[in-house]
CSV table of C-alpha atoms and ligand atoms in Angstrom, one decimal:
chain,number,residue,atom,x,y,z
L,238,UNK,CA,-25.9,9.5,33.0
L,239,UNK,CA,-27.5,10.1,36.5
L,240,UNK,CA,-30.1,7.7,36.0
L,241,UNK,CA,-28.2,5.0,34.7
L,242,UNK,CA,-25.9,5.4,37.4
L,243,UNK,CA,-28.8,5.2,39.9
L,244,UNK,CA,-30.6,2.1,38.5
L,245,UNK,CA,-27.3,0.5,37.9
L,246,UNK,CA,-25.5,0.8,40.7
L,247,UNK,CA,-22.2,1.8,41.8
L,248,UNK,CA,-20.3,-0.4,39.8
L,249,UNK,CA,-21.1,0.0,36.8
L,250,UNK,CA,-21.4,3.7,37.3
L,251,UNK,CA,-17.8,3.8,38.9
L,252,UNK,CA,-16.5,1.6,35.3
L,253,UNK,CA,-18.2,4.7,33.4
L,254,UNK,CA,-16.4,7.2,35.1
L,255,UNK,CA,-12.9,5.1,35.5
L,256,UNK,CA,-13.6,4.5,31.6
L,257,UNK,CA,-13.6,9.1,31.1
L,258,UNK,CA,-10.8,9.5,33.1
L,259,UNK,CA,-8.4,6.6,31.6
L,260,UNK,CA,-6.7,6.5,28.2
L,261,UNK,CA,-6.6,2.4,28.2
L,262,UNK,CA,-3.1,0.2,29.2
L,263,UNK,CA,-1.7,0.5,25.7
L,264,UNK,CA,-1.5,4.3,25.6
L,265,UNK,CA,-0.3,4.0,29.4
L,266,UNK,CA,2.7,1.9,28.0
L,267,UNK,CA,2.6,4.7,25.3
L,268,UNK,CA,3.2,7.5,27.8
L,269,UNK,CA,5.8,5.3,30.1
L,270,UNK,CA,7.7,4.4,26.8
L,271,UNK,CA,7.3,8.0,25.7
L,272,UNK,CA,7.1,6.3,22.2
L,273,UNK,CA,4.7,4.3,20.0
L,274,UNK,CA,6.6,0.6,19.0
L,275,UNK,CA,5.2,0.1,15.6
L,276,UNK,CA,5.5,-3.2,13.7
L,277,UNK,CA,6.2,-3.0,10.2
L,278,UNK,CA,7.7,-4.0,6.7
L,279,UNK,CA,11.6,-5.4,7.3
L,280,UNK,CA,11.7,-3.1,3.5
L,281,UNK,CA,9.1,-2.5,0.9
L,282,UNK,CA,9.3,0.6,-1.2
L,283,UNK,CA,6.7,2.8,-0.4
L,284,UNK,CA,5.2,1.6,2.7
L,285,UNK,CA,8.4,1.0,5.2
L,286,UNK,CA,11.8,0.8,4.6
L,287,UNK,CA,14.8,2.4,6.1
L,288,UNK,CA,16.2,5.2,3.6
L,289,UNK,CA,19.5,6.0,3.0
L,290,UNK,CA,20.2,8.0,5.9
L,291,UNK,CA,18.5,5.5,8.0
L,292,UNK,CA,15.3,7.1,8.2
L,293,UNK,CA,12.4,4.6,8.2
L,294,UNK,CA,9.7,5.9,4.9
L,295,UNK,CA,6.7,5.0,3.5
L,296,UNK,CA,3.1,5.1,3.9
L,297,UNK,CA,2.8,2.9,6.9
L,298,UNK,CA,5.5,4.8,8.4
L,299,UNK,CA,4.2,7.5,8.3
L,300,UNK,CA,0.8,6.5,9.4
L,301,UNK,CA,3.0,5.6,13.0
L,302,UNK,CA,4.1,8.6,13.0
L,303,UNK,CA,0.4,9.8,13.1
L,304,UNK,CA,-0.1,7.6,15.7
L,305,UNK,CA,2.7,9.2,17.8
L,306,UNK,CA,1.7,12.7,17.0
L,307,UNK,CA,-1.7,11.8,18.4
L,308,UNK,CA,-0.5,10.2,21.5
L,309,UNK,CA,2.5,11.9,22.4
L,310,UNK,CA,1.7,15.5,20.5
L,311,UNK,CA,5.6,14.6,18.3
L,312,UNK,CA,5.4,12.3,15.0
L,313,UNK,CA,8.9,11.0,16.5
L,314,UNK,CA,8.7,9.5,19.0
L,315,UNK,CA,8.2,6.2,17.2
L,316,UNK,CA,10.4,2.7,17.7
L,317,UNK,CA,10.3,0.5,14.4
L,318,UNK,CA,10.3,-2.8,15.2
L,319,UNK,CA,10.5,-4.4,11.6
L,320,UNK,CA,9.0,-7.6,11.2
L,321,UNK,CA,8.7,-10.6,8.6
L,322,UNK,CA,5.2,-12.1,7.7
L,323,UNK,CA,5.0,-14.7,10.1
L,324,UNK,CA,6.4,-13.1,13.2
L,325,UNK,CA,3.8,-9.8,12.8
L,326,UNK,CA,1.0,-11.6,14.7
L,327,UNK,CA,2.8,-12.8,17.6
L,328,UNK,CA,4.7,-9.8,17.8
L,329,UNK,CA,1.2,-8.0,18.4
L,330,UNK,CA,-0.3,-10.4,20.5
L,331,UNK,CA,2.9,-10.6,22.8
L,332,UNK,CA,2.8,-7.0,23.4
L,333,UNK,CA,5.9,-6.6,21.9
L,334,UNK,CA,4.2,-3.7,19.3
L,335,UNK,CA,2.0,-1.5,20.2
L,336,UNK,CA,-0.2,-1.2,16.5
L,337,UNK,CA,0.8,-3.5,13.3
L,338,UNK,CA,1.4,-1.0,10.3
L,339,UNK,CA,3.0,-3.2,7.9
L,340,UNK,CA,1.3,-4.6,4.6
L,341,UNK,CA,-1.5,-6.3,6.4
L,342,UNK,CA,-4.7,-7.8,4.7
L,343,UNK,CA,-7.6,-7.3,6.9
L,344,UNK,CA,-9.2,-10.7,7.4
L,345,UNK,CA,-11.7,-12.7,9.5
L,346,UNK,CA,-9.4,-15.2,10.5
L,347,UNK,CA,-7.0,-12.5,11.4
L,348,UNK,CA,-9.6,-10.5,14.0
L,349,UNK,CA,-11.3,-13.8,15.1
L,350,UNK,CA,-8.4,-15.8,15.6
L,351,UNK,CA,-5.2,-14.1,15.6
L,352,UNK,CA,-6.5,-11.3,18.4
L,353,UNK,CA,-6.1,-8.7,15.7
L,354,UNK,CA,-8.4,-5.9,15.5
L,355,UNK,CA,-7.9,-3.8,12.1
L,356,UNK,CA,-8.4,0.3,12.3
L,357,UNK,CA,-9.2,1.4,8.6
L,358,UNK,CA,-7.9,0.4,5.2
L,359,UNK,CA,-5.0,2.8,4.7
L,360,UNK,CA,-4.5,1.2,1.4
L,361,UNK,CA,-7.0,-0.6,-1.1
L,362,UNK,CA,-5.0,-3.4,-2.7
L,363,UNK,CA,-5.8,-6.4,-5.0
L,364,UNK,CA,-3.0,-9.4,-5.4
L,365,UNK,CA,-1.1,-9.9,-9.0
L,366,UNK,CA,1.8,-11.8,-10.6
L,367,UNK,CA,4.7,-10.5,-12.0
L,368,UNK,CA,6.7,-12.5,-14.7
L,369,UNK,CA,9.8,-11.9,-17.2
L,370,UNK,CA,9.0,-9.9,-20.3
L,371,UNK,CA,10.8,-13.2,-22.1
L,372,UNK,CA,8.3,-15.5,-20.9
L,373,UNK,CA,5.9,-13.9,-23.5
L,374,UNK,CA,3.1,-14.6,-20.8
L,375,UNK,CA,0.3,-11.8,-21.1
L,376,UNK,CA,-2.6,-12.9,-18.8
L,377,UNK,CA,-2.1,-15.1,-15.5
L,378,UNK,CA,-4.2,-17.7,-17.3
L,379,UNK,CA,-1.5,-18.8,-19.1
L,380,UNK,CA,0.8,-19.3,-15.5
L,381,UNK,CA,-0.3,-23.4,-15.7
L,382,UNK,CA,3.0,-25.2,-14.6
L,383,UNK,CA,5.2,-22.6,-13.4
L,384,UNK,CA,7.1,-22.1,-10.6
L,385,UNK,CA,5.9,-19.5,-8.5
L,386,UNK,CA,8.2,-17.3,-5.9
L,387,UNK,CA,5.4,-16.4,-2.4
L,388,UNK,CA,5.9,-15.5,1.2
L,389,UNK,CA,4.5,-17.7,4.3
L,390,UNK,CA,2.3,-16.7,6.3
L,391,UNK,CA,0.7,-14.8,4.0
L,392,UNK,CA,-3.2,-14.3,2.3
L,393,UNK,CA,-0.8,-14.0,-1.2
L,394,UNK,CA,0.0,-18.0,-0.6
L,395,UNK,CA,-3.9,-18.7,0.3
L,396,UNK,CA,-5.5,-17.0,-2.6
L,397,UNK,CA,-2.4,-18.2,-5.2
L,398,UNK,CA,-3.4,-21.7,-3.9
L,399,UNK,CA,-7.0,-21.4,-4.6
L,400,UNK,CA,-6.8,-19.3,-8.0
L,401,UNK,CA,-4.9,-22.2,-9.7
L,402,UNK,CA,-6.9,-25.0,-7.7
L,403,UNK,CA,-10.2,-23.1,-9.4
L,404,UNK,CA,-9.2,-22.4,-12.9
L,405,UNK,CA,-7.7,-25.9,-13.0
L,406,UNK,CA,-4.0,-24.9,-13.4
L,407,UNK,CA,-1.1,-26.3,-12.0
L,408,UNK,CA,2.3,-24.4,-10.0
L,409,UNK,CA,5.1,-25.3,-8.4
L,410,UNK,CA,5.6,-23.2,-5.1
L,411,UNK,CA,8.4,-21.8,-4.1
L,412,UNK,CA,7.8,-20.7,-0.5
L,413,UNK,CA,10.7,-18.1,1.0
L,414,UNK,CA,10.8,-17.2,4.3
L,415,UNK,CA,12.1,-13.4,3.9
L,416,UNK,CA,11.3,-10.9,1.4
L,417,UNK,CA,15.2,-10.3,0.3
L,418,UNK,CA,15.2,-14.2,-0.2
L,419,UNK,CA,12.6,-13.8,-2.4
L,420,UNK,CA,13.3,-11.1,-4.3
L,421,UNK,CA,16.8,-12.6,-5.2
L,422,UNK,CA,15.0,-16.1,-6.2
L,423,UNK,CA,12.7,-14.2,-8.4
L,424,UNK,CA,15.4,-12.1,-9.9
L,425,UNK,CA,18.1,-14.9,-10.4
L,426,UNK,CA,15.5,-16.9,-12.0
L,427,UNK,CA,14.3,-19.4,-9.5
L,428,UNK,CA,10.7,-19.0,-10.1
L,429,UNK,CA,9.2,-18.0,-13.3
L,430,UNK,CA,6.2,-16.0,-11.4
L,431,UNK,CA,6.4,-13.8,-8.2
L,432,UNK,CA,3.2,-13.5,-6.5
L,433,UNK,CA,2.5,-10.4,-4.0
L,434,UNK,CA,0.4,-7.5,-3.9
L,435,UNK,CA,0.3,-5.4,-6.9
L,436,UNK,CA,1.5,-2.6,-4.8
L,437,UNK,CA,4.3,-4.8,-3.4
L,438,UNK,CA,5.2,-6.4,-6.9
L,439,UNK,CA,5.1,-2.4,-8.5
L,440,UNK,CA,7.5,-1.7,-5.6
L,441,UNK,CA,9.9,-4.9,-6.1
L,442,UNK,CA,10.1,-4.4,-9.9
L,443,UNK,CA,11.1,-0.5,-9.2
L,444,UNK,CA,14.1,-1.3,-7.0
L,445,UNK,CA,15.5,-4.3,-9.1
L,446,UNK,CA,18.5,-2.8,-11.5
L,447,UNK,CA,17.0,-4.1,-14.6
L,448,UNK,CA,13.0,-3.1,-13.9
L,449,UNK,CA,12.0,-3.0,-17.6
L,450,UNK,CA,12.4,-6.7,-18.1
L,451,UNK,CA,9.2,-7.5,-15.8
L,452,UNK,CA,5.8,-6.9,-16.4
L,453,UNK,CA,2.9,-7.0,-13.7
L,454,UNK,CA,-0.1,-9.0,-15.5
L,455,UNK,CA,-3.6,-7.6,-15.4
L,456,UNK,CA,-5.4,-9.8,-13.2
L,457,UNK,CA,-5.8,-9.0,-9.4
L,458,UNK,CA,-7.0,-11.8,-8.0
L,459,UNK,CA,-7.8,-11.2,-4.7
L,460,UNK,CA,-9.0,-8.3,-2.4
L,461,UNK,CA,-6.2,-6.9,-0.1
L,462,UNK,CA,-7.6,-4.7,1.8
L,463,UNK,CA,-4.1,-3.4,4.0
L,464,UNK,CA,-4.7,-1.7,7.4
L,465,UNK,CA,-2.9,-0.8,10.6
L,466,UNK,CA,-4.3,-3.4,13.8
L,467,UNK,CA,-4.0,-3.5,17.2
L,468,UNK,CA,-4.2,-5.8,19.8
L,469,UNK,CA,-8.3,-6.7,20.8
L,470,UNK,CA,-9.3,-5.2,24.3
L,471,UNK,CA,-8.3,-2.1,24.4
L,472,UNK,CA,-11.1,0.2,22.6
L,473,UNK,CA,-9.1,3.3,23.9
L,474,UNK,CA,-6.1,2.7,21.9
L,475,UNK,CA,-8.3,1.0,18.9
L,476,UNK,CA,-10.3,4.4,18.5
L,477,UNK,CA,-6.8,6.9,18.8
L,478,UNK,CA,-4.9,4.5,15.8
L,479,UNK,CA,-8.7,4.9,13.8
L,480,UNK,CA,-9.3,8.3,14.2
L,481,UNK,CA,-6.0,9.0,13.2
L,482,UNK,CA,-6.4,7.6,10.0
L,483,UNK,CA,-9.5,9.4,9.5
L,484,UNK,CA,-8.2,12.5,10.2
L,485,UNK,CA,-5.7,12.3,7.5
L,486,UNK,CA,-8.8,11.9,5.2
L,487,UNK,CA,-10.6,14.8,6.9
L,488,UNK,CA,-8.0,17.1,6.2
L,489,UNK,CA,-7.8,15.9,2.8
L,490,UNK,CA,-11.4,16.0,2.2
L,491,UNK,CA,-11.1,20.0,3.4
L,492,UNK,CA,-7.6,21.0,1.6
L,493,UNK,CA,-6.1,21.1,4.9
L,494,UNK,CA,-2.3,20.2,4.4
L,495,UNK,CA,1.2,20.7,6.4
L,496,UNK,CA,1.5,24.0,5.1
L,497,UNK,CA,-1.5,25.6,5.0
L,498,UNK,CA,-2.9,24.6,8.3
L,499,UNK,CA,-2.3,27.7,10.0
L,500,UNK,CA,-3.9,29.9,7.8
L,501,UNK,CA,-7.1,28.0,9.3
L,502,UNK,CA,-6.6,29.1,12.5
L,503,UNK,CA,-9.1,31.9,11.7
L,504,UNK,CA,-11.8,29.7,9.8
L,505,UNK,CA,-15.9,30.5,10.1
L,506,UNK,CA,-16.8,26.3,9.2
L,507,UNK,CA,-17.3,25.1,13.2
L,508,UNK,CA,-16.2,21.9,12.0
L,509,UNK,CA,-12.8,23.0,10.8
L,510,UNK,CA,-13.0,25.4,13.9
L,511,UNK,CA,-13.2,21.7,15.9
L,512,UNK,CA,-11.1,19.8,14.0
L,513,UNK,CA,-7.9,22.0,14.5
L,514,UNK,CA,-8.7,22.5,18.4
L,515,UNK,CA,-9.1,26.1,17.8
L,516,UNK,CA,-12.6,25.6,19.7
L,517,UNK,CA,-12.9,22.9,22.4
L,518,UNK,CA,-14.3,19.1,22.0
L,519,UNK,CA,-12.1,17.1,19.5
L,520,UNK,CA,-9.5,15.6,22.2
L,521,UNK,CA,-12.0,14.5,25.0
L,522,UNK,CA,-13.5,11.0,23.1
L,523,UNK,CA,-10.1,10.1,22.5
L,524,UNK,CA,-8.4,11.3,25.8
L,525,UNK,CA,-6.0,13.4,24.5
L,526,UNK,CA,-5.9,17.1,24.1
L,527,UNK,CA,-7.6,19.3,21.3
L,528,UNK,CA,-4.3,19.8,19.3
L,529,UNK,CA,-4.1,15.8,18.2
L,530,UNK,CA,-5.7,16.1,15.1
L,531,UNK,CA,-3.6,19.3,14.2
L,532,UNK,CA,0.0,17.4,15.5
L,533,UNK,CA,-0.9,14.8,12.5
L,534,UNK,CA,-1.8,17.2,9.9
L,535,UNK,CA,1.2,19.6,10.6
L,536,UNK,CA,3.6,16.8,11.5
L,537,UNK,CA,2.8,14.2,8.7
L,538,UNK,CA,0.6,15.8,6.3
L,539,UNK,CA,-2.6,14.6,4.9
L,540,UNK,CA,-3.7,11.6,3.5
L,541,UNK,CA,-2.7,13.2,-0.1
L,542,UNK,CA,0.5,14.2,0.6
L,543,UNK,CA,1.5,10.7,2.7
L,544,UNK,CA,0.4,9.1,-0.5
L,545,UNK,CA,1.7,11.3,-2.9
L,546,UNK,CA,5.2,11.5,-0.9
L,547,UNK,CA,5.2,7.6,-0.8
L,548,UNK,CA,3.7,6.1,-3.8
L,549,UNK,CA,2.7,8.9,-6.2
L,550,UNK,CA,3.6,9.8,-9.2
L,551,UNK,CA,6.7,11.4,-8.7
L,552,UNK,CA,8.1,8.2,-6.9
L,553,UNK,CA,9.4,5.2,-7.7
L,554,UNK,CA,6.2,3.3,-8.0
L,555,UNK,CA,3.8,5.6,-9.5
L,556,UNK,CA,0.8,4.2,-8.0
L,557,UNK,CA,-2.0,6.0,-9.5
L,558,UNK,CA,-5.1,6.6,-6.4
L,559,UNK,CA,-7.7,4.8,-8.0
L,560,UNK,CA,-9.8,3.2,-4.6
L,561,UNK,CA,-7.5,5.0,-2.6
L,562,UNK,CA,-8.5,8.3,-4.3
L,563,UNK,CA,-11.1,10.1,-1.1
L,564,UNK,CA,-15.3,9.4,-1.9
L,565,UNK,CA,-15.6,12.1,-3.0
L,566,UNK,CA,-13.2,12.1,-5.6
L,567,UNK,CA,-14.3,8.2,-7.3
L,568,UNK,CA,-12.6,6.4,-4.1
L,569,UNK,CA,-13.5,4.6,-1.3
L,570,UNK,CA,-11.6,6.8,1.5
L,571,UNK,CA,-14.3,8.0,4.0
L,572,UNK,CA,-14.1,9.6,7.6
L,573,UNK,CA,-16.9,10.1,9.9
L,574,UNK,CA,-17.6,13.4,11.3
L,575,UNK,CA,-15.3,13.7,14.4
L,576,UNK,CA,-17.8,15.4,16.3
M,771,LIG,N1,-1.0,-8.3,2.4
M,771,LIG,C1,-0.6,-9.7,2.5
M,771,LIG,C2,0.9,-9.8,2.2
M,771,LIG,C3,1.8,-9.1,3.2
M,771,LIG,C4,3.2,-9.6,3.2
M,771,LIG,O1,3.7,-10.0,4.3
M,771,LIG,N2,3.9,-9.6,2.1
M,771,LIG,C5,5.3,-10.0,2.0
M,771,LIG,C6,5.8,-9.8,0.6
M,771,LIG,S1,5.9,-8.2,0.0
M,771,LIG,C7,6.1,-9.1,2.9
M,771,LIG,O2,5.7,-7.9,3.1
M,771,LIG,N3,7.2,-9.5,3.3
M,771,LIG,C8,8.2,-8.8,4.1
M,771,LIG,C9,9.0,-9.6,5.1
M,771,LIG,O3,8.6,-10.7,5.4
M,771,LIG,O4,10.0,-9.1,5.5
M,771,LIG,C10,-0.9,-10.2,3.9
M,771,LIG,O5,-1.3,-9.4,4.8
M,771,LIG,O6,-0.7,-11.4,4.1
């Protein structure tokens, strides 16, 4: 550091230090606010919608509320600001959100055009088609001609487009600006086909009053992989929202859950030791204090019991882990060594 700051000169070695010492303007805004504005689903089962009391649910949710118990040490302090498909990326690049945690397909067009940046996949997804039992239709091969119910602004409308263009099929597109819209055109029997994520079309089917009529076709034809984003240029903020995610995984990966966490206050494993703040290190990177990674756990849980509370099987949707499940376990959930 010395030497650097020698043969670089004062400015660059005054950015380095102004760069320890500050958190980044989004978690400035954070603090002034004294809550996290996070963007997400207007209401989809599982990942963000308001519950009966009022109480926004689901695995996004709850992956703001990580956010907050990072940044602010309490998993409350969170304004949702729910948002349809098209508005999400303005509402981020406007400043209006702080972090996007809402259904969101990770894309290059997205990070090189929209000004997104995407922290990691909180959710490994593939797109489907769901149809009426009474159509008799078994594979999506057999969609040529039908109507089909989709979303703008959405990678589901891309891919649908090119999956019939390149099998040489047919549809007629029936494109609905907000998710209730849709839901009642599928339902009342505007389109034949509704077109979403399979996690999204799992949690549609489980909220409509007749469920068992539908059936979800094999085929995924796409790769959705959904993730939390942020607004580019401000790498402070970017690494808090990713090594939150991570350290839901972490504590996953070492049986660390919202119950148990204190009785690993007196753990012999260094990393555990670091993880939880019991020994120093583990808030300075991220310019926060040593507790944020034990505020998550304790306050939200684990990656396993976010998932298992949201989407598992003793919900409505019954998603089953399978990428989602951690490496270790078959999956592709992985966090670095926060170290
Ligand atoms: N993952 C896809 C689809 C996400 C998406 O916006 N899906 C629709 C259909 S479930 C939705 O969430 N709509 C909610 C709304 O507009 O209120 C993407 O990122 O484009």
């Amino acid at each position: 550091m010395k030497t650097i700051l020698t043969i670089a000169g004062t400015v660059i070695g005054m950015s380095l230090m102004a760069s320890a010492a500050h958190a980044g303007p989004t978690l400035d805004t954070i603090k002034k606010n004294d809550y996290v504005r996070c963007g997400v689903n207007t209401g989809l089962g599982g990942f963000s919608i308001p519950n009966s009391g009022g109480q926004w649910v689901g695995l996004d949710v709850d992956m703001c509320r990580a956010f907050a118990a990072a940044a602010l040490g309490d998993a409350n302090k969170v304004k949702f600001v729910p948002l349809s498909s098209e508005q999400r990326f303005t509402a981020l690049q406007s400043g209006e959100i702080d972090v996007l945690s809402r259904n969101t397909t990770w894309t290059i067009t997205r990070e090189g055009e929209l000004g997104a940046l995407f922290g990691p996949v909180t959710y490994y997804d593939g797109q489907g088609f769901m149809v009426n039992k009474k159509l008799g239709v078994k594979s999506a091969k057999e969609l040529n001609g039908a109507t089909i119910c989709v979303q703008p602004g959405t990678t589901t409308e891309l891919n649908l487009s090119d999956y019939f263009h390149g099998n040489n099929m047919q549809f007629t597109p029936v494109v609905i600006d907000s998710l209730a819209q849709v839901n009642a055109a599928f339902f009342s029997g505007r389109c034949d086909v509704y077109t979403d994520d399979a996690s999204a079309l799992t949690a549609v089917r489980a909220a409509a009053p007749n469920s068992a009529d539908y059936e979800i076709l094999p085929e995924r034809i796409s790769k959705e992989p959904l993730a939390p984003a942020v607004r580019q240029g401000d790498d402070e903020w970017f690494d808090i929202v990713r090594w939150s995610i991570f350290a839901t995984l972490q504590a996953e990966e070492w049986g660390i859950t919202s119950q148990n966490v204190d009785t690993f206050k007196d753990t012999k494993n260094p990393d555990i030791q670091r993880f939880l703040g019991v020994t120093a290190g583990i808030g300075k990177p991220l310019h926060l204090d040593d507790k944020w990674a034990v505020n998550i756990v304790k306050q939200v849980g684990n990656y396993s019991e976010i998932y298992e509370r949201n989407l598992g099987a003793k919900t409505p949707l019954k998603l089953d882990r399978g990428l989602n499940a951690l490496w270790n376990k078959g999956g592709l959930m992985y966090a670095p060594p926060a170290r």
